[in-house]
CSV table of C-alpha atoms and ligand atoms in Angstrom, one decimal:
chain,number,residue,atom,x,y,z
A,1,UNK,CA,-36.6,-10.8,-32.2
A,2,UNK,CA,-38.6,-13.8,-31.1
A,3,UNK,CA,-38.6,-15.8,-28.0
A,4,UNK,CA,-37.1,-19.1,-29.1
A,5,UNK,CA,-37.9,-20.7,-25.7
A,6,UNK,CA,-41.6,-19.8,-25.8
A,7,UNK,CA,-41.9,-20.9,-29.4
A,8,UNK,CA,-40.2,-24.3,-28.8
A,9,UNK,CA,-41.9,-24.7,-25.5
A,10,UNK,CA,-45.4,-24.4,-27.0
A,11,UNK,CA,-44.5,-26.9,-29.7
A,12,UNK,CA,-43.4,-29.3,-27.0
A,13,UNK,CA,-46.4,-28.8,-24.9
A,14,UNK,CA,-48.9,-29.1,-27.7
A,15,UNK,CA,-47.3,-32.5,-28.6
A,16,UNK,CA,-46.3,-31.3,-32.0
A,17,UNK,CA,-42.7,-32.5,-31.3
A,18,UNK,CA,-41.1,-34.4,-28.4
A,19,UNK,CA,-37.9,-33.2,-26.6
A,20,UNK,CA,-36.1,-36.3,-28.0
A,21,UNK,CA,-37.0,-35.2,-31.6
A,22,UNK,CA,-36.1,-31.6,-30.9
A,23,UNK,CA,-32.8,-32.6,-29.3
A,24,UNK,CA,-31.9,-34.8,-32.3
A,25,UNK,CA,-32.5,-31.8,-34.6
A,26,UNK,CA,-30.2,-29.6,-32.5
A,27,UNK,CA,-27.6,-32.4,-32.4
A,28,UNK,CA,-27.5,-32.6,-36.2
A,29,UNK,CA,-27.2,-28.8,-36.4
A,30,UNK,CA,-24.3,-28.8,-33.9
A,31,UNK,CA,-22.6,-31.6,-35.9
A,32,UNK,CA,-23.0,-29.6,-39.1
A,33,UNK,CA,-22.0,-26.2,-38.0
A,34,UNK,CA,-19.6,-26.7,-35.1
A,35,UNK,CA,-16.7,-27.8,-37.3
A,36,UNK,CA,-16.4,-24.3,-38.7
A,37,UNK,CA,-17.6,-22.4,-35.6
A,38,UNK,CA,-15.7,-24.1,-32.8
A,39,UNK,CA,-18.5,-22.9,-30.4
A,40,UNK,CA,-18.6,-26.2,-28.5
A,41,UNK,CA,-15.4,-27.7,-27.0
A,42,UNK,CA,-17.1,-30.8,-25.6
A,43,UNK,CA,-20.4,-32.1,-26.9
A,44,UNK,CA,-22.6,-34.1,-24.4
A,45,UNK,CA,-25.1,-35.8,-26.7
A,46,UNK,CA,-25.6,-38.8,-24.5
A,47,UNK,CA,-26.4,-36.5,-21.6
A,48,UNK,CA,-28.7,-34.5,-23.9
A,49,UNK,CA,-30.6,-37.6,-24.8
A,50,UNK,CA,-31.0,-38.6,-21.2
A,51,UNK,CA,-32.1,-35.0,-20.3
A,52,UNK,CA,-34.6,-35.1,-23.2
A,53,UNK,CA,-36.2,-38.4,-22.0
A,54,UNK,CA,-36.6,-36.9,-18.5
A,55,UNK,CA,-38.1,-33.7,-20.0
A,56,UNK,CA,-40.6,-35.7,-22.1
A,57,UNK,CA,-41.7,-37.5,-19.0
A,58,UNK,CA,-42.2,-34.2,-17.2
A,59,UNK,CA,-44.2,-32.8,-20.1
A,60,UNK,CA,-46.3,-36.0,-20.3
A,61,UNK,CA,-47.1,-35.7,-16.6
A,62,UNK,CA,-48.1,-32.0,-16.9
A,63,UNK,CA,-45.1,-31.0,-14.8
A,64,UNK,CA,-43.1,-29.1,-17.4
A,65,UNK,CA,-42.4,-25.4,-17.6
A,66,UNK,CA,-41.1,-23.1,-20.2
A,67,UNK,CA,-37.5,-24.5,-20.0
A,68,UNK,CA,-38.5,-28.2,-20.1
A,69,UNK,CA,-37.1,-30.0,-23.0
A,70,UNK,CA,-35.2,-27.1,-24.5
A,71,UNK,CA,-31.6,-27.8,-25.8
A,72,UNK,CA,-29.0,-25.4,-24.4
A,73,UNK,CA,-25.3,-25.1,-23.4
A,74,UNK,CA,-23.1,-24.3,-20.5
A,75,UNK,CA,-19.8,-22.4,-20.6
A,76,UNK,CA,-16.9,-24.7,-19.9
A,77,UNK,CA,-16.2,-23.1,-16.5
A,78,UNK,CA,-19.5,-24.4,-15.0
A,79,UNK,CA,-19.0,-27.8,-13.2
A,80,UNK,CA,-21.0,-30.7,-14.6
A,81,UNK,CA,-20.9,-34.0,-12.7
A,82,UNK,CA,-18.7,-36.5,-14.7
A,83,UNK,CA,-18.6,-34.3,-17.7
A,84,UNK,CA,-15.4,-32.5,-18.8
A,85,UNK,CA,-15.1,-29.0,-17.4
A,86,UNK,CA,-11.8,-27.5,-18.5
A,87,UNK,CA,-12.1,-23.7,-18.4
A,88,UNK,CA,-10.5,-24.2,-21.9
A,89,UNK,CA,-7.1,-24.6,-20.1
A,90,UNK,CA,-4.5,-27.3,-20.5
A,91,UNK,CA,-4.2,-27.4,-16.7
A,92,UNK,CA,-7.8,-28.8,-16.4
A,93,UNK,CA,-7.7,-30.7,-19.7
A,94,UNK,CA,-8.9,-33.9,-18.1
A,95,UNK,CA,-11.0,-32.5,-15.2
A,96,UNK,CA,-14.3,-34.2,-14.7
A,97,UNK,CA,-16.0,-32.6,-11.6
A,98,UNK,CA,-17.8,-34.9,-9.2
A,99,UNK,CA,-20.7,-32.5,-8.7
A,100,UNK,CA,-23.0,-30.2,-10.6
A,101,UNK,CA,-22.9,-26.4,-10.3
A,102,UNK,CA,-26.0,-25.0,-8.7
A,103,UNK,CA,-27.1,-23.4,-11.9
A,104,UNK,CA,-27.0,-26.7,-13.8
A,105,UNK,CA,-28.7,-28.5,-10.9
A,106,UNK,CA,-31.6,-26.1,-11.2
A,107,UNK,CA,-31.8,-26.1,-15.0
A,108,UNK,CA,-31.5,-29.9,-15.1
A,109,UNK,CA,-34.4,-30.2,-12.6
A,110,UNK,CA,-36.4,-28.0,-14.8
A,111,UNK,CA,-35.8,-30.4,-17.7
A,112,UNK,CA,-33.2,-28.5,-19.6
A,113,UNK,CA,-31.2,-30.5,-22.2
A,114,UNK,CA,-27.4,-30.0,-22.2
A,115,UNK,CA,-26.0,-30.2,-25.7
A,116,UNK,CA,-22.4,-29.4,-24.6
A,117,UNK,CA,-19.9,-27.2,-23.0
A,118,UNK,CA,-18.9,-24.0,-24.9
A,119,UNK,CA,-15.7,-22.4,-25.8
A,120,UNK,CA,-14.2,-19.5,-23.8
A,121,UNK,CA,-11.1,-17.6,-23.0
A,122,UNK,CA,-8.8,-19.6,-20.7
A,123,UNK,CA,-10.2,-19.2,-17.2
A,124,UNK,CA,-12.6,-16.5,-18.6
A,125,UNK,CA,-9.7,-14.1,-19.1
A,126,UNK,CA,-10.0,-12.2,-22.3
A,127,UNK,CA,-12.4,-10.4,-24.7
A,128,UNK,CA,-12.1,-12.6,-27.8
A,129,UNK,CA,-12.1,-16.2,-26.6
A,130,UNK,CA,-8.8,-16.5,-28.5
A,131,UNK,CA,-6.9,-17.5,-25.3
A,132,UNK,CA,-8.8,-20.8,-25.3
A,133,UNK,CA,-6.7,-23.9,-25.3
A,134,UNK,CA,-8.9,-25.2,-28.0
A,135,UNK,CA,-8.6,-22.3,-30.4
A,136,UNK,CA,-11.0,-19.4,-30.9
A,137,UNK,CA,-14.7,-19.8,-31.7
A,138,UNK,CA,-15.8,-17.9,-34.8
A,139,UNK,CA,-18.4,-15.2,-35.1
A,140,UNK,CA,-21.4,-16.9,-36.9
A,141,UNK,CA,-22.2,-13.7,-38.8
A,142,UNK,CA,-18.6,-13.4,-40.2
A,143,UNK,CA,-16.2,-16.3,-39.6
A,144,UNK,CA,-13.2,-14.0,-40.0
A,145,UNK,CA,-14.3,-12.2,-36.8
A,146,UNK,CA,-14.1,-13.2,-33.2
A,147,UNK,CA,-17.3,-14.2,-31.3
A,148,UNK,CA,-16.2,-12.0,-28.4
A,149,UNK,CA,-15.2,-13.2,-25.0
A,150,UNK,CA,-14.9,-14.7,-22.7
A,151,UNK,CA,-18.3,-16.5,-23.3
A,152,UNK,CA,-17.7,-16.5,-27.0
A,153,UNK,CA,-18.7,-20.1,-27.6
A,154,UNK,CA,-22.1,-19.6,-26.0
A,155,UNK,CA,-22.8,-16.4,-28.0
A,156,UNK,CA,-21.7,-18.1,-31.2
A,157,UNK,CA,-24.0,-21.1,-30.5
A,158,UNK,CA,-27.0,-19.0,-29.9
A,159,UNK,CA,-26.2,-16.7,-32.8
A,160,UNK,CA,-25.9,-19.7,-35.1
A,161,UNK,CA,-29.1,-21.1,-33.7
A,162,UNK,CA,-27.4,-24.4,-32.7
A,163,UNK,CA,-28.5,-23.9,-29.1
A,164,UNK,CA,-31.7,-22.3,-27.9
A,165,UNK,CA,-29.8,-20.4,-25.2
A,166,UNK,CA,-26.5,-20.5,-23.3
A,167,UNK,CA,-25.3,-19.9,-19.8
A,168,UNK,CA,-22.1,-17.9,-19.5
A,169,UNK,CA,-20.2,-16.0,-16.8
A,170,UNK,CA,-19.6,-12.3,-16.7
A,171,UNK,CA,-16.7,-10.9,-14.6
A,172,UNK,CA,-16.2,-7.8,-16.6
A,173,UNK,CA,-18.5,-8.1,-19.5
A,174,UNK,CA,-18.0,-11.7,-20.7
A,175,UNK,CA,-21.7,-12.3,-21.3
A,176,UNK,CA,-22.7,-8.9,-22.7
A,177,UNK,CA,-19.7,-8.3,-24.9
A,178,UNK,CA,-19.9,-11.5,-27.0
A,179,UNK,CA,-23.7,-11.0,-27.1
A,180,UNK,CA,-23.1,-7.6,-28.7
A,181,UNK,CA,-20.6,-9.1,-31.2
A,182,UNK,CA,-22.9,-11.9,-32.2
A,183,UNK,CA,-26.2,-10.0,-32.3
A,184,UNK,CA,-27.9,-11.7,-29.4
A,185,UNK,CA,-29.1,-10.7,-25.9
A,186,UNK,CA,-26.7,-10.9,-23.0
A,187,UNK,CA,-27.8,-10.5,-19.4
A,188,UNK,CA,-25.6,-10.2,-16.3
A,189,UNK,CA,-27.9,-10.3,-13.2
A,190,UNK,CA,-27.2,-8.5,-9.9
A,191,UNK,CA,-24.1,-10.0,-8.1
A,192,UNK,CA,-25.4,-12.6,-5.7
A,193,UNK,CA,-28.7,-13.3,-7.3
A,194,UNK,CA,-27.5,-16.5,-9.0
A,195,UNK,CA,-25.5,-19.0,-7.0
A,196,UNK,CA,-21.8,-19.3,-8.0
A,197,UNK,CA,-21.5,-22.7,-6.5
A,198,UNK,CA,-19.7,-24.8,-9.1
A,199,UNK,CA,-18.7,-21.8,-11.2
A,200,UNK,CA,-14.9,-22.0,-11.4
A,201,UNK,CA,-13.7,-18.8,-9.9
A,202,UNK,CA,-11.8,-16.0,-11.8
A,203,UNK,CA,-12.5,-12.8,-9.8
A,204,UNK,CA,-14.9,-14.0,-7.1
A,205,UNK,CA,-16.2,-10.5,-6.1
A,206,UNK,CA,-17.0,-9.8,-9.7
A,207,UNK,CA,-18.0,-13.1,-11.2
A,208,UNK,CA,-21.7,-13.6,-12.0
A,209,UNK,CA,-23.5,-16.2,-14.1
A,210,UNK,CA,-25.6,-14.8,-16.9
A,211,UNK,CA,-27.6,-15.7,-20.0
A,212,UNK,CA,-27.1,-15.5,-23.8
A,213,UNK,CA,-30.4,-15.7,-25.6
A,214,UNK,CA,-32.2,-14.7,-28.7
A,215,UNK,CA,-34.6,-12.4,-26.8
A,216,UNK,CA,-35.1,-10.4,-23.6
A,217,UNK,CA,-38.1,-12.6,-22.9
A,218,UNK,CA,-35.9,-15.7,-22.8
A,219,UNK,CA,-33.4,-14.0,-20.5
A,220,UNK,CA,-36.2,-13.2,-18.0
A,221,UNK,CA,-37.5,-16.8,-18.2
A,222,UNK,CA,-34.1,-18.3,-17.5
A,223,UNK,CA,-33.2,-15.9,-14.8
A,224,UNK,CA,-36.3,-16.7,-12.9
A,225,UNK,CA,-35.4,-20.4,-13.0
A,226,UNK,CA,-31.8,-20.0,-11.9
A,227,UNK,CA,-31.9,-17.2,-9.2
A,228,UNK,CA,-32.4,-17.8,-5.5
A,229,UNK,CA,-30.6,-18.4,-2.3
A,230,UNK,CA,-28.0,-21.1,-1.9
A,231,UNK,CA,-26.2,-21.8,1.3
A,232,UNK,CA,-23.3,-23.3,-0.6
A,233,UNK,CA,-22.5,-19.8,-1.9
A,234,UNK,CA,-22.3,-17.4,1.0
A,235,UNK,CA,-22.4,-14.4,-1.3
A,236,UNK,CA,-25.7,-15.5,-2.6
A,237,UNK,CA,-28.6,-13.3,-1.6
A,238,UNK,CA,-31.5,-14.6,0.4
A,239,UNK,CA,-33.8,-11.8,-0.8
A,240,UNK,CA,-37.1,-12.8,-2.4
A,241,UNK,CA,-37.2,-11.2,-5.8
A,242,UNK,CA,-40.5,-10.4,-7.4
A,243,UNK,CA,-41.8,-12.1,-10.6
A,244,UNK,CA,-40.6,-10.2,-13.6
A,245,UNK,CA,-43.1,-8.6,-15.9
A,246,UNK,CA,-41.8,-7.3,-19.1
A,247,UNK,CA,-43.6,-4.1,-20.2
A,248,UNK,CA,-42.9,-2.3,-23.4
A,249,UNK,CA,-44.6,0.9,-22.1
A,250,UNK,CA,-41.6,3.2,-21.4
A,251,UNK,CA,-43.7,6.3,-20.7
A,252,UNK,CA,-42.1,8.1,-17.7
A,253,UNK,CA,-39.0,5.8,-17.7
A,254,UNK,CA,-36.1,7.8,-16.7
A,255,UNK,CA,-33.0,6.9,-18.6
A,256,UNK,CA,-29.7,8.2,-17.3
A,257,UNK,CA,-27.0,9.2,-19.8
A,258,UNK,CA,-23.5,9.4,-18.3
A,259,UNK,CA,-20.9,11.1,-20.5
A,260,UNK,CA,-18.1,8.8,-19.3
A,261,UNK,CA,-19.6,5.9,-21.3
A,262,UNK,CA,-19.6,7.9,-24.5
A,263,UNK,CA,-16.1,9.4,-24.4
A,264,UNK,CA,-14.1,8.9,-27.6
A,265,UNK,CA,-16.8,6.7,-29.2
A,266,UNK,CA,-16.7,6.2,-32.9
A,267,UNK,CA,-19.5,7.7,-35.0
A,268,UNK,CA,-21.0,4.2,-35.8
A,269,UNK,CA,-21.6,3.2,-32.2
A,270,UNK,CA,-22.6,6.7,-31.2
A,271,UNK,CA,-25.2,7.1,-34.0
A,272,UNK,CA,-26.6,3.6,-33.3
A,273,UNK,CA,-27.0,4.2,-29.6
A,274,UNK,CA,-28.4,7.8,-30.1
A,275,UNK,CA,-31.0,6.7,-32.6
A,276,UNK,CA,-32.1,3.9,-30.4
A,277,UNK,CA,-32.4,6.3,-27.5
A,278,UNK,CA,-34.4,8.7,-29.7
A,279,UNK,CA,-37.0,5.9,-30.2
A,280,UNK,CA,-37.2,5.5,-26.4
A,281,UNK,CA,-37.8,9.3,-26.1
A,282,UNK,CA,-40.4,9.3,-28.8
A,283,UNK,CA,-42.2,6.6,-26.9
A,284,UNK,CA,-42.3,8.7,-23.7
A,285,UNK,CA,-39.1,7.9,-21.9
A,286,UNK,CA,-37.1,10.8,-20.4
A,287,UNK,CA,-33.4,11.1,-20.9
A,288,UNK,CA,-31.5,12.7,-18.1
A,289,UNK,CA,-27.8,13.5,-17.7
A,290,UNK,CA,-26.0,11.7,-14.9
A,291,UNK,CA,-22.6,12.2,-13.4
A,292,UNK,CA,-20.5,9.3,-12.2
A,293,UNK,CA,-17.0,10.8,-12.1
A,294,UNK,CA,-15.2,7.7,-10.7
A,295,UNK,CA,-16.0,5.9,-13.9
A,296,UNK,CA,-12.8,7.4,-15.2
A,297,UNK,CA,-11.0,4.8,-13.1
A,298,UNK,CA,-13.2,1.8,-13.9
A,299,UNK,CA,-10.7,0.0,-16.1
A,300,UNK,CA,-7.6,0.1,-13.8
A,301,UNK,CA,-9.9,-0.7,-10.8
A,302,UNK,CA,-11.3,-3.7,-12.6
A,303,UNK,CA,-8.0,-5.0,-13.8
A,304,UNK,CA,-6.3,-4.6,-10.4
A,305,UNK,CA,-9.1,-6.3,-8.5
A,306,UNK,CA,-9.7,-9.0,-11.1
A,307,UNK,CA,-6.0,-9.9,-11.4
A,308,UNK,CA,-5.6,-9.8,-7.6
A,309,UNK,CA,-8.5,-12.2,-7.1
A,310,UNK,CA,-7.4,-14.4,-10.0
A,311,UNK,CA,-3.9,-14.8,-8.6
A,312,UNK,CA,-5.4,-16.1,-5.4
A,313,UNK,CA,-8.1,-18.2,-7.0
A,314,UNK,CA,-5.7,-19.9,-9.4
A,315,UNK,CA,-3.3,-20.8,-6.6
A,316,UNK,CA,-5.1,-24.1,-6.2
A,317,UNK,CA,-3.9,-25.5,-9.5
A,318,UNK,CA,-0.7,-27.1,-8.3
A,319,UNK,CA,-0.7,-30.5,-9.9
A,320,UNK,CA,-1.3,-32.2,-6.5
A,321,UNK,CA,-5.0,-32.5,-6.2
A,322,UNK,CA,-6.4,-32.5,-9.7
A,323,UNK,CA,-5.6,-31.3,-13.2
A,324,UNK,CA,-2.4,-31.5,-15.3
A,325,UNK,CA,0.9,-32.5,-13.6
A,326,UNK,CA,4.3,-32.1,-15.1
A,327,UNK,CA,5.8,-35.5,-16.1
A,328,UNK,CA,9.4,-34.9,-14.9
A,329,UNK,CA,10.5,-32.9,-11.8
A,330,UNK,CA,13.1,-33.1,-9.1
A,331,UNK,CA,11.0,-32.3,-6.0
A,332,UNK,CA,7.6,-30.9,-5.0
A,333,UNK,CA,8.4,-27.3,-5.6
A,334,UNK,CA,9.9,-28.1,-9.0
A,335,UNK,CA,6.8,-30.1,-9.8
A,336,UNK,CA,4.5,-27.2,-8.9
A,337,UNK,CA,6.5,-24.7,-10.9
A,338,UNK,CA,6.7,-27.0,-14.0
A,339,UNK,CA,3.0,-27.9,-13.8
A,340,UNK,CA,1.9,-24.3,-13.7
A,341,UNK,CA,4.4,-23.2,-16.3
A,342,UNK,CA,3.2,-25.9,-18.7
A,343,UNK,CA,-0.5,-25.8,-17.8
A,344,UNK,CA,-1.4,-22.2,-18.0
A,345,UNK,CA,-1.4,-20.1,-21.1
A,346,UNK,CA,0.3,-16.7,-21.5
A,347,UNK,CA,-2.6,-14.4,-20.7
A,348,UNK,CA,-3.4,-16.3,-17.5
A,349,UNK,CA,0.3,-16.2,-16.4
A,350,UNK,CA,0.4,-12.5,-17.1
A,351,UNK,CA,-2.6,-11.9,-14.9
A,352,UNK,CA,-1.4,-14.1,-12.0
A,353,UNK,CA,1.9,-12.2,-12.0
A,354,UNK,CA,0.1,-8.8,-12.1
A,355,UNK,CA,-2.3,-9.9,-9.3
A,356,UNK,CA,0.6,-11.2,-7.2
A,357,UNK,CA,2.4,-7.9,-7.7
A,358,UNK,CA,-0.6,-5.7,-6.6
A,359,UNK,CA,-1.1,-7.8,-3.5
A,360,UNK,CA,2.5,-8.0,-2.5
A,361,UNK,CA,3.4,-6.2,0.8
A,362,UNK,CA,5.3,-3.4,-0.9
A,363,UNK,CA,2.6,-2.5,-3.4
A,364,UNK,CA,-0.7,-3.5,-1.7
A,365,UNK,CA,-1.4,0.0,-0.5
A,366,UNK,CA,-0.4,1.6,-3.8
A,367,UNK,CA,-2.6,-0.5,-6.0
A,368,UNK,CA,-5.0,-3.0,-4.4
A,369,UNK,CA,-6.1,-0.9,-1.5
A,370,UNK,CA,-6.6,2.2,-3.8
A,371,UNK,CA,-8.6,0.1,-6.2
A,372,UNK,CA,-10.9,-1.1,-3.3
A,373,UNK,CA,-11.4,2.5,-2.2
A,374,UNK,CA,-12.3,3.6,-5.7
A,375,UNK,CA,-14.7,0.7,-6.0
A,376,UNK,CA,-16.6,1.9,-2.9
A,377,UNK,CA,-16.7,5.4,-4.3
A,378,UNK,CA,-18.1,4.1,-7.6
A,379,UNK,CA,-20.8,2.1,-5.8
A,380,UNK,CA,-21.8,5.2,-3.9
A,381,UNK,CA,-21.9,7.3,-7.1
A,382,UNK,CA,-24.0,4.6,-8.8
A,383,UNK,CA,-26.5,4.6,-5.9
A,384,UNK,CA,-26.9,8.3,-6.1
A,385,UNK,CA,-27.4,8.0,-9.8
A,386,UNK,CA,-30.3,5.6,-9.4
A,387,UNK,CA,-32.1,8.2,-7.3
A,388,UNK,CA,-32.2,10.4,-10.4
A,389,UNK,CA,-32.9,7.7,-13.0
A,390,UNK,CA,-34.4,4.2,-13.3
A,391,UNK,CA,-31.7,2.8,-15.6
A,392,UNK,CA,-28.5,4.0,-17.3
A,393,UNK,CA,-28.1,3.5,-21.0
A,394,UNK,CA,-24.7,3.1,-22.6
A,395,UNK,CA,-23.1,1.3,-25.5
A,396,UNK,CA,-22.0,-2.3,-24.6
A,397,UNK,CA,-18.7,-2.1,-26.5
A,398,UNK,CA,-17.2,0.9,-28.3
A,399,UNK,CA,-17.0,-1.2,-31.6
A,400,UNK,CA,-18.1,-4.3,-33.5
A,401,UNK,CA,-16.4,-7.7,-33.4
A,402,UNK,CA,-12.6,-7.7,-33.8
A,403,UNK,CA,-11.0,-9.5,-36.7
A,404,UNK,CA,-9.5,-12.9,-35.6
A,405,UNK,CA,-5.9,-12.4,-34.5
A,406,UNK,CA,-6.3,-8.6,-34.0
A,407,UNK,CA,-6.1,-8.7,-30.2
A,408,UNK,CA,-2.7,-10.3,-30.3
A,409,UNK,CA,-1.0,-7.2,-31.5
A,410,UNK,CA,-3.4,-4.8,-29.8
A,411,UNK,CA,-3.7,-6.1,-26.3
A,412,UNK,CA,-4.1,-2.7,-24.7
A,413,UNK,CA,-6.9,-1.7,-27.1
A,414,UNK,CA,-8.6,-4.9,-26.3
A,415,UNK,CA,-8.5,-4.2,-22.6
A,416,UNK,CA,-9.7,-0.7,-23.2
A,417,UNK,CA,-12.8,-2.0,-25.1
A,418,UNK,CA,-14.1,-3.4,-21.7
A,419,UNK,CA,-14.7,0.2,-20.6
A,420,UNK,CA,-18.5,0.1,-20.8
A,421,UNK,CA,-19.0,-3.3,-19.3
A,422,UNK,CA,-16.7,-3.5,-16.3
A,423,UNK,CA,-18.5,-0.8,-14.2
A,424,UNK,CA,-21.6,-3.1,-13.6
A,425,UNK,CA,-19.3,-5.8,-12.3
A,426,UNK,CA,-17.4,-3.4,-10.0
A,427,UNK,CA,-20.6,-2.2,-8.4
A,428,UNK,CA,-22.4,-5.6,-8.6
A,429,UNK,CA,-25.2,-4.2,-10.8
A,430,UNK,CA,-27.6,-5.9,-13.3
A,431,UNK,CA,-27.0,-5.1,-16.9
A,432,UNK,CA,-28.4,-6.2,-20.3
A,433,UNK,CA,-27.0,-5.9,-23.8
A,434,UNK,CA,-29.4,-5.9,-26.7
A,435,UNK,CA,-28.5,-5.6,-30.4
A,436,UNK,CA,-28.8,-2.1,-31.8
A,437,UNK,CA,-27.5,-1.2,-35.3
A,438,UNK,CA,-24.6,-2.4,-37.3
A,439,UNK,CA,-21.1,-1.2,-38.0
A,440,UNK,CA,-19.8,-0.3,-41.5
A,441,UNK,CA,-19.1,-4.0,-42.2
A,442,UNK,CA,-22.7,-4.9,-41.2
A,443,UNK,CA,-21.7,-6.5,-37.9
A,444,UNK,CA,-23.9,-6.0,-34.8
A,445,UNK,CA,-23.4,-3.4,-32.1
A,446,UNK,CA,-24.9,-3.4,-28.6
A,447,UNK,CA,-26.9,-1.1,-26.4
A,448,UNK,CA,-26.7,-1.7,-22.7
A,449,UNK,CA,-29.0,-0.9,-19.8
A,450,UNK,CA,-27.6,-0.9,-16.3
A,451,UNK,CA,-29.8,-0.8,-13.2
A,452,UNK,CA,-29.6,-0.5,-9.4
A,453,UNK,CA,-28.8,-3.6,-7.4
A,454,UNK,CA,-31.7,-6.1,-7.4
A,455,UNK,CA,-33.5,-4.1,-10.1
A,456,UNK,CA,-33.0,-6.9,-12.6
A,457,UNK,CA,-36.7,-6.6,-13.6
A,458,UNK,CA,-36.2,-2.9,-14.4
A,459,UNK,CA,-33.2,-3.5,-16.7
A,460,UNK,CA,-34.9,-6.4,-18.4
A,461,UNK,CA,-38.1,-4.4,-18.9
A,462,UNK,CA,-36.2,-1.3,-20.2
A,463,UNK,CA,-34.4,-3.6,-22.7
A,464,UNK,CA,-37.7,-5.3,-23.7
A,465,UNK,CA,-38.8,-2.1,-25.4
A,466,UNK,CA,-35.9,-2.4,-27.8
A,467,UNK,CA,-37.1,-5.9,-28.6
A,468,UNK,CA,-40.8,-5.1,-28.9
A,469,UNK,CA,-40.3,-1.9,-30.9
A,470,UNK,CA,-37.9,-3.5,-33.4
A,471,UNK,CA,-34.7,-1.7,-32.4
A,472,UNK,CA,-33.1,-5.1,-32.0
A,473,UNK,CA,-34.1,-6.3,-35.5
A,474,UNK,CA,-30.9,-5.0,-36.9
A,475,UNK,CA,-31.2,-7.2,-40.0
A,476,UNK,CA,-34.8,-6.1,-40.7
A,477,UNK,CA,-36.2,-9.0,-38.8
A,478,UNK,CA,-34.6,-11.6,-41.1
A,479,UNK,CA,-32.8,-13.4,-38.3
B,1,LIG,N1,-12.5,-9.0,-20.8
B,1,LIG,C1,-12.5,-9.0,-19.3
B,1,LIG,C2,-11.3,-9.7,-18.8
B,1,LIG,O1,-10.5,-10.2,-19.6
B,1,LIG,C3,-13.8,-9.7,-18.9
B,1,LIG,C4,-13.8,-11.1,-18.8
B,1,LIG,C5,-15.0,-11.7,-18.1
B,1,LIG,O2,-16.0,-11.1,-17.9
B,1,LIG,N2,-14.8,-13.0,-17.7
B,1,LIG,O3,-11.1,-9.8,-17.6
C-alpha cells in the first residue's frame, strides 16, 4: 500500500501539478463514479475550488504541509459552515450549520480540499450505511455488497480512489468496519484526542472522529493535524502527545491475543488473521495470551450505553429550532410527535425507544447502571492487559462485506458483527484496522490492533508493519 497523501503532496510541492488541477481531476472522478457508488450525498465542488486556490497560495509561499492541497471528504455528521450537514436523515434534510466542526477548521487551515460530504447510516446508527435517507453507498470492490457502516460513504470514496482520504466517526466501529469491508485503513484514535466540537452526537461517551485512508502512513499524518486540546469540547484531552514515528521493526513487540475476540470465528477470518500474526512472529514479535473476561458483555454494554445516550442526544430534534417540521398539527405536542415520527427512520426510532426504556426509572438500575459498572470493569481489565502486552490483535469484523439488503432480515447478526470493534469504544482506546486477506468471494477482511489510552503511536506503528511487509497488499499490490 502506498501513501497517497505523500505521493500527491510531493507532486504538489515540486510544482508538477497545482491543487486546482488536482482538484479538477478528483471532481471528474467523483462525477464519473459516484452515480453508481452513492458515496457522496452532497458534493461541494465550489468549496473545493476555493480551498484549492488557498492551498496553492500556501504552497507558493512555502507554508504548505503534507495535507495542503489534497482533496478529501467529511462524513455528513460533521458540521460545515453553510454546507448541508444532514446525518443522512430526513429530519436534518435542509440543515446548514452556521459554524465549522473543529476537525474541519483544522484541516481547512492546513489547506485541505473538501470534495463533499459522504454517505452514512442515519445518525451513524448501523453497520451497513443502508439506514441512510439517501440510500446505501455501494462497495467499490463489488457493487452488490455494502460498503459497511456507518462511515460507508467515506470508505467507498477512498476505496474507489475518488478522494485521497476521508474523515469519519467511530462510536462502535464505524470507521474500522467499513475500512475492513472496502480494503482500506481505518483509525479510531483514543477518546478525547480529537475534538468532537461540531460532530453531531450519537453516543457522546463513545463517539470519536477517525480517518479512512489508503495507508497507515496517511492515518498518522492526518491524526497529527487534527488532534489537540479544544476548550469547546470539555472531554478533549489537553495532554501533549509525542510526534508519531512509524517503525516496521517489530522485534520485541508484545502482541496480546485475547480468546474472546476469536470465539466462533469462521475459518476464512481466522486463517487470515493467524497467517498475518505468524508474519509478525517471524519478524520478531511475541504473541502472548491475554484474558479480558468482561469482553463477553461488550455487545449488550455497548448497545445499552449507545442507545441511552442517543435517546438523550436526539431529544433536540423537535421541529422548533431547526430541521424538519411537520406541515399539519393541532398543538405543540402534536407538532413534536409528528415531526419526530416523520423525520426519523425506523432504526433511529428503535434506538431512541430502547434508550428511553433503559434510562426509565423502573429499569435504570437493571440495565443502564449495570452497563456502566461493566464498562468500568472492562476498562480495568484492559489496563491490566496493557501491562502484559503492547497492543492487542484481533479481527476487525468476523466476516467480509454483507450483500446489500442482507441486514434487513438479519438485524441481530448485523449487531453481533460489531463484537470486535465496540470494546475499543467502551474503553476509549485507540484502534486501527488494516486489510488482511480476502474471503471466499475475494472481498477484503480486516486485522485490528488495539492499544492503551493515548498509545495511538503504538497502534499505528504496530499496524505499519502490516503495510510495510506487504500483509495489506491483499490483491498482490495491484490496488
Ligand atoms: N454499528 C454500530 C452501531 O450501529 C456502530 C456505529 C458507529 O460506530 N457509529 O451503533
